[in-house]
Amino acid sequence: MSTRVLVVDDTVLFRRVISDALSGIDNVEVAGSASNGKLALSRLRTLAPDVMTLDMEMPEMNGLEVLEAMKASGSQTGVIVLSSHTVRGGALTIRALELGAFDFVTKPEGGSAQESMLQLRNRMQPILRAFERRKEIRSILSGTAPKPVTATSPPSSVREASAPPRRTRGIVAPLVLIGVSTGGPAALAELLPSIPAQFKAPIFIVQHMPPLFTKALAQSLQLKCAIRVKEASDGEIAENGCAYIAPGGRHMKLAPVPAGGIMISLSDDPPENNCRPSVDCLFRSAALHFPGRSVAAILTGMGNDGAHGFKLLKRGGCYTIAQDEATCIVFGMPREAILTGAVDTVAPLSNIAPAIIRAVNEASL
């Protein structure tokens, strides 16, 4: 069955470019289009699409107002935000993701209509495939579809509980590592506000996002959290009770300093796993310089970034957590980590912050 998409944008050109991009993707059908938010809500009711591409800045009713109305009505239509690559566009996109948008793509800048169409097709195809997979999983979990036999179930040795395994106490200066991608802003907005202000470790986060968007994410999270949340800076010394988000477009690595602290290093090294920042890059540096001191979590996201780094962390004795499939927007990254055999605990998102807090408190005794 085809995935039916409603295209919402206030310009005729972009509606046509987006529609052409979608039409070239197998099993995707353009169900219709709308030029503003009010029309979009009306066509949601009459066309019942699976997915909607949504422009943020439109007359009469903007994209955020559409998402708020959809949330209030309980709409199950997935939303892919089309965002401008600007500071304002980044802030609007973060808010849209917190309101439940599935993912976003930035609008192509410059180039011909044909080039823009091809860029959008390449960016949206994996997002639509991930949405189809999520829809299938939710159907299985709700009991409306038979559960297929797959290799995504965790090994029997993985603990499906929120409590960490017994660890050696007295570890000096623990640190927390988090890798996340698609669905990350909403996941972080649930997890980080549960961390107490006097948290006894720094938190390092790689969220797959382009430049400008990670700063907007940090600012949005800071308003919700007791701890400090900021975009990381090159050369700064990490402090307990602060979450550092890798800037979009730059890798984040950790290194020791003579006084015993942790220094953040940012680099423009080539992408890893098609990502920059890369979760593996962060995890690998922590495994190398701070063996056995990390509590690491992989949350919702597409692809396999972080899986190799998890193996290195686990080899050094770190405590590792993967978000469970039922609460992930996309189970790709946690699934790949689980399949390495390097995961201690598979847990729903609501249990991950308590597990991190307990592990850090135990390590600090």
Tab-separated table of C-alpha atoms in Angstrom:
chain	number	residue	atom	x	y	z
A	1	MET	CA	0.000	0.000	0.000
A	2	SER	CA	1.319	3.463	-0.919
A	3	THR	CA	2.193	6.127	1.639
A	4	ARG	CA	-0.099	9.064	0.873
A	5	VAL	CA	1.403	12.530	1.375
A	6	LEU	CA	-0.230	15.956	1.645
A	7	VAL	CA	2.088	18.789	0.521
A	8	VAL	CA	1.649	22.079	2.425
A	9	ASP	CA	3.553	25.198	1.366
A	10	ASP	CA	2.524	28.775	0.620
A	11	THR	CA	4.475	29.007	-2.649
A	12	VAL	CA	3.407	27.393	-5.906
A	13	LEU	CA	7.033	26.663	-6.845
A	14	PHE	CA	7.857	24.698	-3.701
A	15	ARG	CA	4.576	22.787	-3.808
A	16	ARG	CA	5.498	21.645	-7.289
A	17	VAL	CA	9.137	20.865	-6.397
A	18	ILE	CA	8.103	18.857	-3.312
A	19	SER	CA	5.383	17.019	-5.225
A	20	ASP	CA	7.823	16.104	-8.003
A	21	ALA	CA	10.355	14.888	-5.414
A	22	LEU	CA	7.781	12.673	-3.737
A	23	SER	CA	6.422	11.315	-7.005
A	24	GLY	CA	9.810	9.798	-7.780
A	25	ILE	CA	9.874	7.690	-4.588
A	26	ASP	CA	8.547	4.128	-4.821
A	27	ASN	CA	5.273	3.467	-2.983
A	28	VAL	CA	4.704	7.156	-2.274
A	29	GLU	CA	1.645	8.983	-3.610
A	30	VAL	CA	0.931	12.723	-3.489
A	31	ALA	CA	-2.608	12.863	-2.107
A	32	GLY	CA	-3.040	16.622	-2.519
A	33	SER	CA	-1.660	20.017	-1.569
A	34	ALA	CA	-2.554	23.115	0.437
A	35	SER	CA	-1.256	26.679	0.408
A	36	ASN	CA	-1.837	27.550	4.083
A	37	GLY	CA	-2.514	26.007	7.460
A	38	LYS	CA	-6.289	26.321	7.423
A	39	LEU	CA	-6.534	24.523	4.104
A	40	ALA	CA	-4.103	21.909	5.391
A	41	LEU	CA	-6.333	21.053	8.362
A	42	SER	CA	-9.366	20.875	6.112
A	43	ARG	CA	-7.605	18.509	3.711
A	44	LEU	CA	-6.337	16.371	6.555
A	45	ARG	CA	-9.971	15.602	7.335
A	46	THR	CA	-11.059	14.968	3.740
A	47	LEU	CA	-7.952	13.222	2.366
A	48	ALA	CA	-6.704	11.386	5.496
A	49	PRO	CA	-3.050	11.287	4.333
A	50	ASP	CA	-0.413	9.191	6.083
A	51	VAL	CA	2.143	12.018	6.027
A	52	MET	CA	2.133	15.779	5.556
A	53	THR	CA	5.089	17.937	4.508
A	54	LEU	CA	4.673	21.214	6.378
A	55	ASP	CA	6.087	24.666	5.740
A	56	MET	CA	6.582	26.651	8.952
A	57	GLU	CA	5.951	30.217	7.841
A	58	MET	CA	2.606	30.624	6.067
A	59	PRO	CA	-0.231	33.177	6.052
A	60	GLU	CA	-3.497	32.682	7.980
A	61	MET	CA	-2.204	29.758	10.039
A	62	ASN	CA	1.466	28.881	10.418
A	63	GLY	CA	3.070	25.488	10.780
A	64	LEU	CA	3.260	25.540	14.584
A	65	GLU	CA	-0.434	26.379	14.812
A	66	VAL	CA	-1.196	23.463	12.500
A	67	LEU	CA	0.838	21.090	14.696
A	68	GLU	CA	-0.885	22.363	17.843
A	69	ALA	CA	-4.290	21.775	16.246
A	70	MET	CA	-3.253	18.291	15.114
A	71	LYS	CA	-2.006	17.432	18.596
A	72	ALA	CA	-5.251	18.634	20.179
A	73	SER	CA	-7.314	16.544	17.749
A	74	GLY	CA	-5.209	13.407	18.208
A	75	SER	CA	-4.239	13.259	14.531
A	76	GLN	CA	-2.040	10.283	13.610
A	77	THR	CA	-0.738	11.871	10.389
A	78	GLY	CA	3.047	12.091	10.400
A	79	VAL	CA	4.634	15.477	9.746
A	80	ILE	CA	7.881	16.247	7.930
A	81	VAL	CA	8.811	19.894	8.450
A	82	LEU	CA	10.331	21.865	5.564
A	83	SER	CA	12.599	24.364	7.314
A	84	SER	CA	14.631	27.347	6.226
A	85	HIS	CA	18.329	27.151	7.173
A	86	THR	CA	18.254	30.246	9.398
A	87	VAL	CA	18.351	31.015	13.132
A	88	ARG	CA	14.596	31.611	13.108
A	89	GLY	CA	14.042	28.500	10.994
A	90	GLY	CA	16.043	26.453	13.502
A	91	ALA	CA	14.026	27.700	16.462
A	92	LEU	CA	10.709	27.021	14.705
A	93	THR	CA	11.858	23.542	13.698
A	94	ILE	CA	12.883	22.600	17.248
A	95	ARG	CA	9.470	23.671	18.523
A	96	ALA	CA	7.793	21.691	15.735
A	97	LEU	CA	9.724	18.542	16.668
A	98	GLU	CA	8.753	19.020	20.321
A	99	LEU	CA	5.123	19.250	19.203
A	100	GLY	CA	5.380	15.861	17.532
A	101	ALA	CA	6.703	16.399	14.012
A	102	PHE	CA	8.376	13.193	12.825
A	103	ASP	CA	11.446	14.798	11.245
A	104	PHE	CA	12.582	17.769	9.181
A	105	VAL	CA	14.532	18.649	6.064
A	106	THR	CA	15.991	22.018	5.207
A	107	LYS	CA	14.799	23.701	2.035
A	108	PRO	CA	17.450	23.666	-0.699
A	109	GLU	CA	19.104	27.034	-1.248
A	110	GLY	CA	20.169	28.117	-4.711
A	111	GLY	CA	20.373	25.839	-7.706
A	112	SER	CA	17.687	25.026	-10.242
A	113	ALA	CA	14.261	23.608	-9.522
A	114	GLN	CA	15.503	20.250	-10.832
A	115	GLU	CA	18.481	20.269	-8.456
A	116	SER	CA	16.240	21.230	-5.531
A	117	MET	CA	13.818	18.447	-6.400
A	118	LEU	CA	16.588	15.832	-6.437
A	119	GLN	CA	18.008	17.070	-3.125
A	120	LEU	CA	14.593	16.859	-1.476
A	121	ARG	CA	13.955	13.389	-2.911
A	122	ASN	CA	17.252	12.090	-1.512
A	123	ARG	CA	16.574	13.631	1.908
A	124	MET	CA	12.932	12.579	2.208
A	125	GLN	CA	13.189	9.000	0.968
A	126	PRO	CA	14.891	7.572	4.109
A	127	ILE	CA	12.582	9.616	6.352
A	128	LEU	CA	9.498	8.187	4.651
A	129	ARG	CA	10.896	4.665	4.895
A	130	ALA	CA	11.510	5.192	8.612
A	131	PHE	CA	7.968	6.500	9.025
A	132	GLU	CA	6.571	3.415	7.287
A	133	ARG	CA	8.558	1.212	9.677
A	134	ARG	CA	7.273	3.137	12.706
A	135	LYS	CA	3.704	2.790	11.471
A	136	GLU	CA	4.228	-0.958	11.067
A	137	ILE	CA	5.658	-1.274	14.600
A	138	ARG	CA	2.809	0.710	16.139
A	139	SER	CA	0.338	-1.504	14.320
A	140	ILE	CA	2.053	-4.571	15.761
A	141	LEU	CA	2.123	-3.122	19.278
A	142	SER	CA	-1.546	-2.212	19.113
A	143	GLY	CA	-2.411	-5.772	18.106
A	144	THR	CA	-3.809	-4.861	14.684
A	145	ALA	CA	-1.094	-6.647	12.709
A	146	PRO	CA	0.795	-9.924	13.110
A	147	LYS	CA	4.291	-9.590	14.568
A	148	PRO	CA	6.917	-10.621	12.010
A	149	VAL	CA	9.919	-12.738	12.929
A	150	THR	CA	12.881	-10.340	12.836
A	151	ALA	CA	16.341	-9.903	14.256
A	152	THR	CA	15.395	-6.758	16.184
A	153	SER	CA	14.593	-8.410	19.519
A	154	PRO	CA	17.333	-7.903	22.119
A	155	PRO	CA	19.525	-10.822	23.126
A	156	SER	CA	18.242	-12.726	26.166
A	157	SER	CA	21.190	-11.475	28.202
A	158	VAL	CA	20.034	-7.854	27.957
A	159	ARG	CA	18.326	-6.536	31.071
A	160	GLU	CA	14.899	-5.020	30.394
A	161	ALA	CA	14.829	-3.018	33.599
A	162	SER	CA	15.644	0.542	34.598
A	163	ALA	CA	18.110	-0.286	37.374
A	164	PRO	CA	21.815	-0.495	36.471
A	165	PRO	CA	23.744	-3.704	37.109
A	166	ARG	CA	25.923	-3.906	40.223
A	167	ARG	CA	29.019	-1.758	39.681
A	168	THR	CA	32.196	-1.059	41.590
A	169	ARG	CA	31.729	2.023	43.747
A	170	GLY	CA	34.191	4.843	44.055
A	171	ILE	CA	34.704	5.588	40.348
A	172	VAL	CA	36.113	9.106	40.069
A	173	ALA	CA	34.227	11.747	38.098
A	174	PRO	CA	31.614	9.782	36.114
A	175	LEU	CA	30.343	11.201	32.828
A	176	VAL	CA	27.158	10.684	30.826
A	177	LEU	CA	27.094	10.195	27.045
A	178	ILE	CA	23.942	10.363	24.904
A	179	GLY	CA	23.603	9.682	21.170
A	180	VAL	CA	20.329	10.466	19.389
A	181	SER	CA	18.957	11.364	15.955
A	182	THR	CA	15.414	11.275	14.510
A	183	GLY	CA	12.967	11.986	17.328
A	184	GLY	CA	15.763	13.381	19.477
A	185	PRO	CA	14.434	16.848	20.422
A	186	ALA	CA	11.227	15.377	21.857
A	187	ALA	CA	13.154	12.560	23.595
A	188	LEU	CA	15.648	14.985	25.131
A	189	ALA	CA	12.801	17.289	26.186
A	190	GLU	CA	11.407	14.378	28.209
A	191	LEU	CA	14.675	13.003	29.561
A	192	LEU	CA	16.766	16.043	30.525
A	193	PRO	CA	14.178	17.864	32.704
A	194	SER	CA	14.274	14.816	35.010
A	195	ILE	CA	17.976	15.379	35.784
A	196	PRO	CA	18.400	17.265	39.106
A	197	ALA	CA	20.207	20.588	39.332
A	198	GLN	CA	23.012	19.199	41.529
A	199	PHE	CA	23.763	16.312	39.172
A	200	LYS	CA	27.240	14.898	39.886
A	201	ALA	CA	28.409	14.469	36.282
A	202	PRO	CA	28.627	16.363	33.002
A	203	ILE	CA	26.414	15.189	30.131
A	204	PHE	CA	27.633	15.083	26.524
A	205	ILE	CA	25.055	14.830	23.740
A	206	VAL	CA	25.382	14.196	20.022
A	207	GLN	CA	22.139	14.982	18.221
A	208	HIS	CA	22.278	14.679	14.445
A	209	MET	CA	21.448	18.199	13.237
A	210	PRO	CA	22.907	20.843	10.927
A	211	PRO	CA	24.501	24.114	12.120
A	212	LEU	CA	22.156	26.672	13.756
A	213	PHE	CA	19.666	23.991	14.785
A	214	THR	CA	21.716	22.631	17.693
A	215	LYS	CA	21.991	26.071	19.290
A	216	ALA	CA	18.219	26.471	19.048
A	217	LEU	CA	17.830	23.006	20.581
A	218	ALA	CA	20.084	23.904	23.518
A	219	GLN	CA	18.182	27.139	24.133
A	220	SER	CA	14.841	25.348	24.053
A	221	LEU	CA	16.004	22.621	26.444
A	222	GLN	CA	17.538	25.153	28.859
A	223	LEU	CA	14.061	26.613	29.430
A	224	LYS	CA	12.803	23.194	30.554
A	225	CYS	CA	15.714	21.935	32.654
A	226	ALA	CA	17.130	22.384	36.155
A	227	ILE	CA	20.623	21.664	34.837
A	228	ARG	CA	22.450	23.977	32.470
A	229	VAL	CA	22.157	23.115	28.759
A	230	LYS	CA	24.399	24.688	26.123
A	231	GLU	CA	25.965	24.177	22.741
A	232	ALA	CA	29.524	22.962	23.347
A	233	SER	CA	32.514	25.236	22.682
A	234	ASP	CA	35.964	24.105	21.591
A	235	GLY	CA	38.447	23.903	24.459
A	236	GLU	CA	36.019	24.387	27.350
A	237	ILE	CA	36.340	22.358	30.536
A	238	ALA	CA	33.222	20.371	31.375
A	239	GLU	CA	31.348	20.976	34.623
A	240	ASN	CA	29.023	18.720	36.567
A	241	GLY	CA	25.333	19.516	36.154
A	242	CYS	CA	25.751	20.801	32.602
A	243	ALA	CA	24.655	19.178	29.338
A	244	TYR	CA	26.846	19.934	26.310
A	245	ILE	CA	25.344	19.497	22.834
A	246	ALA	CA	27.738	18.978	19.922
A	247	PRO	CA	27.347	21.860	17.432
A	248	GLY	CA	25.779	20.920	14.119
A	249	GLY	CA	28.415	20.172	11.518
A	250	ARG	CA	31.240	19.515	14.033
A	251	HIS	CA	32.435	16.378	15.812
A	252	MET	CA	32.735	16.492	19.609
A	253	LYS	CA	35.569	14.622	21.348
A	254	LEU	CA	36.625	14.446	24.998
A	255	ALA	CA	40.172	14.591	26.350
A	256	PRO	CA	41.722	14.679	29.832
A	257	VAL	CA	43.418	17.750	31.291
A	258	PRO	CA	46.288	17.641	33.839
A	259	ALA	CA	44.073	18.780	36.725
A	260	GLY	CA	41.856	15.736	36.193
A	261	GLY	CA	39.014	17.399	34.295
A	262	ILE	CA	37.442	16.810	30.901
A	263	MET	CA	38.125	19.097	27.970
A	264	ILE	CA	35.803	19.327	24.967
A	265	SER	CA	37.416	19.350	21.543
A	266	LEU	CA	35.482	20.174	18.370
A	267	SER	CA	36.705	19.184	14.920
A	268	ASP	CA	35.840	19.385	11.246
A	269	ASP	CA	37.068	15.858	10.522
A	270	PRO	CA	35.214	13.991	7.750
A	271	PRO	CA	31.737	12.643	8.584
A	272	GLU	CA	31.455	9.204	10.196
A	273	ASN	CA	28.450	7.005	9.358
A	274	ASN	CA	27.434	9.896	7.073
A	275	CYS	CA	27.114	12.094	10.174
A	276	ARG	CA	28.890	15.114	11.575
A	277	PRO	CA	28.606	15.307	14.530
A	278	SER	CA	28.943	11.553	14.981
A	279	VAL	CA	27.941	9.576	18.071
A	280	ASP	CA	30.747	7.083	17.409
A	281	CYS	CA	33.292	9.898	17.464
A	282	LEU	CA	32.164	11.002	20.949
A	283	PHE	CA	31.884	7.463	22.331
A	284	ARG	CA	35.288	6.442	20.968
A	285	SER	CA	37.056	9.390	22.614
A	286	ALA	CA	35.412	8.625	25.975
A	287	ALA	CA	36.326	4.940	25.699
A	288	LEU	CA	39.948	5.863	24.929
A	289	HIS	CA	40.544	8.553	27.551
A	290	PHE	CA	38.041	7.709	30.301
A	291	PRO	CA	37.643	3.915	30.296
A	292	GLY	CA	35.029	2.539	32.680
A	293	ARG	CA	33.756	5.965	33.748
A	294	SER	CA	30.803	6.480	31.400
A	295	VAL	CA	27.079	5.927	31.594
A	296	ALA	CA	26.074	5.853	27.913
A	297	ALA	CA	22.652	5.853	26.249
A	298	ILE	CA	21.573	5.500	22.643
A	299	LEU	CA	18.138	6.912	21.958
A	300	THR	CA	15.809	7.040	18.956
A	301	GLY	CA	17.357	7.552	15.523
A	302	MET	CA	17.971	6.234	12.014
A	303	GLY	CA	21.085	4.321	11.023
A	304	ASN	CA	23.823	2.690	13.093
A	305	ASP	CA	25.825	5.620	14.452
A	306	GLY	CA	27.016	4.833	17.978
A	307	ALA	CA	26.914	1.025	17.759
A	308	HIS	CA	30.678	0.626	17.313
A	309	GLY	CA	31.348	3.175	20.040
A	310	PHE	CA	29.064	1.251	22.405
A	311	LYS	CA	31.232	-1.846	21.946
A	312	LEU	CA	34.351	0.128	22.847
A	313	LEU	CA	32.684	1.666	25.905
A	314	LYS	CA	31.380	-1.691	27.099
A	315	ARG	CA	34.810	-3.275	26.663
A	316	GLY	CA	36.109	-0.762	29.212
A	317	GLY	CA	33.366	-1.539	31.720
A	318	CYS	CA	30.880	1.279	31.108
A	319	TYR	CA	27.151	0.984	31.796
A	320	THR	CA	25.134	1.108	28.552
A	321	ILE	CA	21.440	1.763	27.907
A	322	ALA	CA	19.355	1.551	24.716
A	323	GLN	CA	15.867	2.996	24.303
A	324	ASP	CA	13.236	0.344	23.611
A	325	GLU	CA	11.414	0.000	20.300
A	326	ALA	CA	7.970	0.873	21.652
A	327	THR	CA	9.007	4.400	22.710
A	328	CYS	CA	11.388	5.178	19.804
A	329	ILE	CA	10.338	7.319	16.875
A	330	VAL	CA	12.882	5.293	14.890
A	331	PHE	CA	14.474	2.180	16.396
A	332	GLY	CA	17.480	2.022	14.039
A	333	MET	CA	20.306	3.274	16.277
A	334	PRO	CA	19.190	1.466	19.462
A	335	ARG	CA	18.554	-1.739	17.499
A	336	GLU	CA	22.036	-1.719	15.979
A	337	ALA	CA	23.574	-1.115	19.398
A	338	ILE	CA	21.569	-3.998	20.900
A	339	LEU	CA	22.656	-6.355	18.142
A	340	THR	CA	26.319	-5.774	19.052
A	341	GLY	CA	25.681	-7.424	22.439
A	342	ALA	CA	27.119	-4.348	24.198
A	343	VAL	CA	23.885	-3.133	25.848
A	344	ASP	CA	23.251	-3.661	29.572
A	345	THR	CA	19.680	-2.341	29.677
A	346	VAL	CA	16.864	-1.849	27.174
A	347	ALA	CA	14.349	0.561	28.658
A	348	PRO	CA	11.436	2.812	27.724
A	349	LEU	CA	12.335	6.485	27.505
A	350	SER	CA	10.629	7.270	30.826
A	351	ASN	CA	12.996	4.893	32.662
A	352	ILE	CA	16.259	6.111	31.175
A	353	ALA	CA	16.755	9.278	33.257
A	354	PRO	CA	16.194	7.386	36.558
A	355	ALA	CA	18.645	4.706	35.402
A	356	ILE	CA	21.272	7.335	34.575
A	357	ILE	CA	20.768	9.124	37.897
A	358	ARG	CA	21.105	5.910	39.909
A	359	ALA	CA	24.225	4.834	38.021
A	360	VAL	CA	25.921	8.213	38.530
A	361	ASN	CA	24.947	8.348	42.221
A	362	GLU	CA	26.358	4.857	42.780
A	363	ALA	CA	29.581	5.744	40.982
A	364	SER	CA	29.969	8.894	43.074
A	365	LEU	CA	29.702	7.163	46.468
